[in-house]
PDB file of C-alpha atoms in Angstrom:
ATOM      1  CA  MET A  28      28.180 -34.550 -17.568  1.00  0.00           C
ATOM      2  CA  ASN A  29      28.745 -32.917 -20.934  1.00  0.00           C
ATOM      3  CA  THR A  30      28.926 -29.193 -21.656  1.00  0.00           C
ATOM      4  CA  THR A  31      25.478 -28.955 -23.268  1.00  0.00           C
ATOM      5  CA  ARG A  32      23.798 -30.481 -20.259  1.00  0.00           C
ATOM      6  CA  LYS A  33      25.631 -28.117 -17.876  1.00  0.00           C
ATOM      7  CA  THR A  34      24.571 -25.131 -20.006  1.00  0.00           C
ATOM      8  CA  ILE A  35      20.910 -26.218 -19.953  1.00  0.00           C
ATOM      9  CA  ILE A  36      20.966 -26.728 -16.188  1.00  0.00           C
ATOM     10  CA  THR A  37      22.613 -23.332 -15.705  1.00  0.00           C
ATOM     11  CA  ILE A  38      19.981 -21.597 -17.868  1.00  0.00           C
ATOM     12  CA  PHE A  39      17.130 -23.260 -15.956  1.00  0.00           C
ATOM     13  CA  ALA A  40      18.731 -22.320 -12.643  1.00  0.00           C
ATOM     14  CA  ILE A  41      19.012 -18.665 -13.713  1.00  0.00           C
ATOM     15  CA  LEU A  42      15.403 -18.639 -14.915  1.00  0.00           C
ATOM     16  CA  ALA A  43      14.253 -20.173 -11.625  1.00  0.00           C
ATOM     17  CA  VAL A  44      16.088 -17.497  -9.627  1.00  0.00           C
ATOM     18  CA  VAL A  45      14.659 -14.685 -11.780  1.00  0.00           C
ATOM     19  CA  LEU A  46      11.159 -16.132 -11.416  1.00  0.00           C
ATOM     20  CA  ALA A  47      11.556 -16.457  -7.650  1.00  0.00           C
ATOM     21  CA  ILE A  48      12.706 -12.840  -7.343  1.00  0.00           C
ATOM     22  CA  ARG A  49       9.793 -11.623  -9.458  1.00  0.00           C
ATOM     23  CA  CYS A  50       7.299 -13.591  -7.358  1.00  0.00           C
ATOM     24  CA  TRP A  51       8.792 -12.277  -4.123  1.00  0.00           C
ATOM     25  CA  PHE A  52       8.506  -8.656  -5.281  1.00  0.00           C
ATOM     26  CA  SER A  53       4.967  -9.091  -6.591  1.00  0.00           C
ATOM     27  CA  LEU A  54       3.829 -10.642  -3.313  1.00  0.00           C
ATOM     28  CA  HIS A  55       5.531  -8.072  -1.091  1.00  0.00           C
ATOM     29  CA  SER A  56       4.875  -4.846  -2.950  1.00  0.00           C
ATOM     30  CA  GLN A  57       2.245  -2.488  -1.620  1.00  0.00           C
ATOM     31  CA  PRO A  58      -0.760  -1.758  -3.831  1.00  0.00           C
ATOM     32  CA  GLN A  59      -0.935   1.830  -5.031  1.00  0.00           C
ATOM     33  CA  LEU A  60      -3.727   4.355  -4.567  1.00  0.00           C
ATOM     34  CA  LYS A  61      -4.998   6.442  -7.437  1.00  0.00           C
ATOM     35  CA  PRO A  62      -4.099  10.148  -7.166  1.00  0.00           C
ATOM     36  CA  SER A  63      -6.964  11.623  -5.145  1.00  0.00           C
ATOM     37  CA  ASP A  64      -6.791  14.184  -2.381  1.00  0.00           C
ATOM     38  CA  GLU A  65      -9.963  12.814  -0.780  1.00  0.00           C
ATOM     39  CA  VAL A  66      -8.645   9.262  -0.666  1.00  0.00           C
ATOM     40  CA  TYR A  67      -5.240  10.317   0.695  1.00  0.00           C
ATOM     41  CA  ASN A  68      -6.912  12.487   3.339  1.00  0.00           C
ATOM     42  CA  THR A  69      -9.148   9.598   4.362  1.00  0.00           C
ATOM     43  CA  VAL A  70      -6.199   7.212   4.628  1.00  0.00           C
ATOM     44  CA  ASP A  71      -4.411   9.833   6.729  1.00  0.00           C
ATOM     45  CA  ALA A  72      -7.516  10.155   8.935  1.00  0.00           C
ATOM     46  CA  LEU A  73      -7.565   6.362   9.218  1.00  0.00           C
ATOM     47  CA  PHE A  74      -3.988   6.426  10.494  1.00  0.00           C
ATOM     48  CA  THR A  75      -4.988   9.065  13.060  1.00  0.00           C
ATOM     49  CA  ALA A  76      -7.994   6.999  14.148  1.00  0.00           C
ATOM     50  CA  ILE A  77      -5.882   3.886  14.554  1.00  0.00           C
ATOM     51  CA  THR A  78      -3.097   5.578  16.498  1.00  0.00           C
ATOM     52  CA  ALA A  79      -5.724   7.209  18.754  1.00  0.00           C
ATOM     53  CA  HIS A  80      -7.556   3.859  19.188  1.00  0.00           C
ATOM     54  CA  ASP A  81     -10.749   5.698  18.206  1.00  0.00           C
ATOM     55  CA  GLN A  82     -13.489   3.259  17.142  1.00  0.00           C
ATOM     56  CA  ALA A  83     -15.892   6.009  16.002  1.00  0.00           C
ATOM     57  CA  ARG A  84     -13.344   7.600  13.663  1.00  0.00           C
ATOM     58  CA  LEU A  85     -12.297   4.159  12.481  1.00  0.00           C
ATOM     59  CA  THR A  86     -15.904   3.458  11.465  1.00  0.00           C
ATOM     60  CA  MET A  87     -16.225   6.826   9.683  1.00  0.00           C
ATOM     61  CA  CYS A  88     -13.031   6.211   7.714  1.00  0.00           C
ATOM     62  CA  GLU A  89     -14.135   2.692   6.844  1.00  0.00           C
ATOM     63  CA  GLN A  90     -17.444   4.017   5.491  1.00  0.00           C
ATOM     64  CA  ARG A  91     -15.739   6.671   3.362  1.00  0.00           C
ATOM     65  CA  LEU A  92     -13.208   4.163   2.017  1.00  0.00           C
ATOM     66  CA  THR A  93     -16.052   1.795   1.115  1.00  0.00           C
ATOM     67  CA  GLN A  94     -17.742   4.636  -0.797  1.00  0.00           C
ATOM     68  CA  TYR A  95     -14.504   5.419  -2.633  1.00  0.00           C
ATOM     69  CA  GLU A  96     -14.041   1.765  -3.524  1.00  0.00           C
ATOM     70  CA  SER A  97     -17.625   1.546  -4.836  1.00  0.00           C
ATOM     71  CA  ALA A  98     -16.993   4.654  -6.936  1.00  0.00           C
ATOM     72  CA  GLY A  99     -13.829   3.086  -8.384  1.00  0.00           C
ATOM     73  CA  GLN A 100     -11.479   5.562  -6.705  1.00  0.00           C
ATOM     74  CA  ILE A 101      -9.579   2.848  -4.839  1.00  0.00           C
ATOM     75  CA  PRO A 102      -8.163  -0.220  -6.624  1.00  0.00           C
ATOM     76  CA  ALA A 103      -9.351  -3.579  -5.280  1.00  0.00           C
ATOM     77  CA  ALA A 104      -5.887  -4.584  -4.021  1.00  0.00           C
ATOM     78  CA  ALA A 105      -5.491  -1.338  -2.061  1.00  0.00           C
ATOM     79  CA  ALA A 106      -9.019  -1.638  -0.665  1.00  0.00           C
ATOM     80  CA  LYS A 107      -8.272  -5.174   0.473  1.00  0.00           C
ATOM     81  CA  ARG A 108      -5.080  -4.036   2.204  1.00  0.00           C
ATOM     82  CA  LEU A 109      -6.933  -1.177   3.966  1.00  0.00           C
ATOM     83  CA  THR A 110      -9.727  -3.550   5.019  1.00  0.00           C
ATOM     84  CA  THR A 111      -7.128  -5.885   6.515  1.00  0.00           C
ATOM     85  CA  VAL A 112      -5.685  -2.971   8.502  1.00  0.00           C
ATOM     86  CA  ILE A 113      -9.147  -1.931   9.720  1.00  0.00           C
ATOM     87  CA  ASN A 114     -10.015  -5.499  10.741  1.00  0.00           C
ATOM     88  CA  SER A 115      -6.734  -5.758  12.617  1.00  0.00           C
ATOM     89  CA  ALA A 116      -7.530  -2.590  14.545  1.00  0.00           C
ATOM     90  CA  ARG A 117     -11.058  -3.816  15.301  1.00  0.00           C
ATOM     91  CA  ALA A 118      -9.518  -7.006  16.703  1.00  0.00           C
ATOM     92  CA  GLY A 119      -7.568  -4.891  19.175  1.00  0.00           C
ATOM     93  CA  GLN A 120      -4.242  -5.084  17.349  1.00  0.00           C
ATOM     94  CA  TRP A 121      -3.900  -1.318  17.138  1.00  0.00           C
ATOM     95  CA  ASP A 122      -0.106  -1.201  17.030  1.00  0.00           C
ATOM     96  CA  SER A 123       0.302  -3.759  14.265  1.00  0.00           C
ATOM     97  CA  ALA A 124      -2.519  -2.075  12.313  1.00  0.00           C
ATOM     98  CA  ALA A 125      -0.766   1.287  12.673  1.00  0.00           C
ATOM     99  CA  GLN A 126       2.546  -0.233  11.532  1.00  0.00           C
ATOM    100  CA  SER A 127       0.927  -1.909   8.508  1.00  0.00           C
ATOM    101  CA  LEU A 128      -0.876   1.284   7.527  1.00  0.00           C
ATOM    102  CA  TYR A 129       2.310   3.323   7.989  1.00  0.00           C
ATOM    103  CA  GLU A 130       4.167   0.966   5.626  1.00  0.00           C
ATOM    104  CA  PHE A 131       1.294   1.180   3.135  1.00  0.00           C
ATOM    105  CA  ILE A 132       1.332   4.992   3.224  1.00  0.00           C
ATOM    106  CA  GLN A 133       5.117   5.168   2.892  1.00  0.00           C
ATOM    107  CA  ALA A 134       5.042   2.883  -0.150  1.00  0.00           C
ATOM    108  CA  GLN A 135       2.679   5.139  -2.108  1.00  0.00           C
ATOM    109  CA  ARG A 136       4.511   6.502  -5.154  1.00  0.00           C
ATOM    110  CA  ARG A 137       1.801   8.514  -6.850  1.00  0.00           C
ATOM    111  CA  GLU A 138       1.404  12.248  -6.846  1.00  0.00           C
ATOM    112  CA  LEU A 139      -1.595  13.878  -5.212  1.00  0.00           C
ATOM    113  CA  SER A 140      -4.118  15.235  -7.661  1.00  0.00           C
ATOM    114  CA  ALA A 141      -3.386  18.759  -8.790  1.00  0.00           C
ATOM    115  CA  THR A 142      -5.252  21.412  -6.847  1.00  0.00           C
ATOM    116  CA  PRO A 143      -4.205  25.061  -6.685  1.00  0.00           C
ATOM    117  CA  ASN A 144      -2.002  25.961  -3.710  1.00  0.00           C
ATOM    118  CA  ALA A 145      -2.207  22.433  -2.308  1.00  0.00           C
ATOM    119  CA  PRO A 146       1.020  20.846  -1.146  1.00  0.00           C
ATOM    120  CA  ALA A 147       2.209  18.188  -3.568  1.00  0.00           C
ATOM    121  CA  ARG A 148       3.822  14.969  -2.508  1.00  0.00           C
ATOM    122  CA  THR A 149       7.133  14.182  -4.148  1.00  0.00           C
ATOM    123  CA  ALA A 150       7.467  10.704  -5.595  1.00  0.00           C
ATOM    124  CA  ASP A 151      11.014  10.133  -4.356  1.00  0.00           C
ATOM    125  CA  THR A 152      10.634  11.098  -0.689  1.00  0.00           C
ATOM    126  CA  GLY A 153       6.885  11.043  -0.085  1.00  0.00           C
ATOM    127  CA  ARG A 154       7.174  14.378   1.683  1.00  0.00           C
ATOM    128  CA  PHE A 155       4.921  17.308   1.060  1.00  0.00           C
ATOM    129  CA  VAL A 156       6.340  20.336  -0.729  1.00  0.00           C
ATOM    130  CA  ARG A 157       4.868  23.620  -1.944  1.00  0.00           C
TER     131      ARG A 157
END
């Protein structure tokens, strides 16, 4: 095998690895919510409903999230992920739904919308600060 052929194979191998890494990250990254106090509060209420195994609260959260999605306040990918979590809970898989929703919430990188005297969420830790 000559040097030119080895170089071409090496370049293609590197490109294949880079492409594989990019695909893996795009498939495994959590969709992001738009900065909205109402949406974040509803997602938090959804987590509470799921951990409490409360069907009535689950339904209320689902209805509010559907309204937010219709109003364009929730991106389609995030709405799909939340619907999957809700369907999982409805199927009786409360623990896995809670774990999935917890991971979704932890992966949110956006700041809450600015309201006076409201705690803001830091992008690096996800914790609330004043």
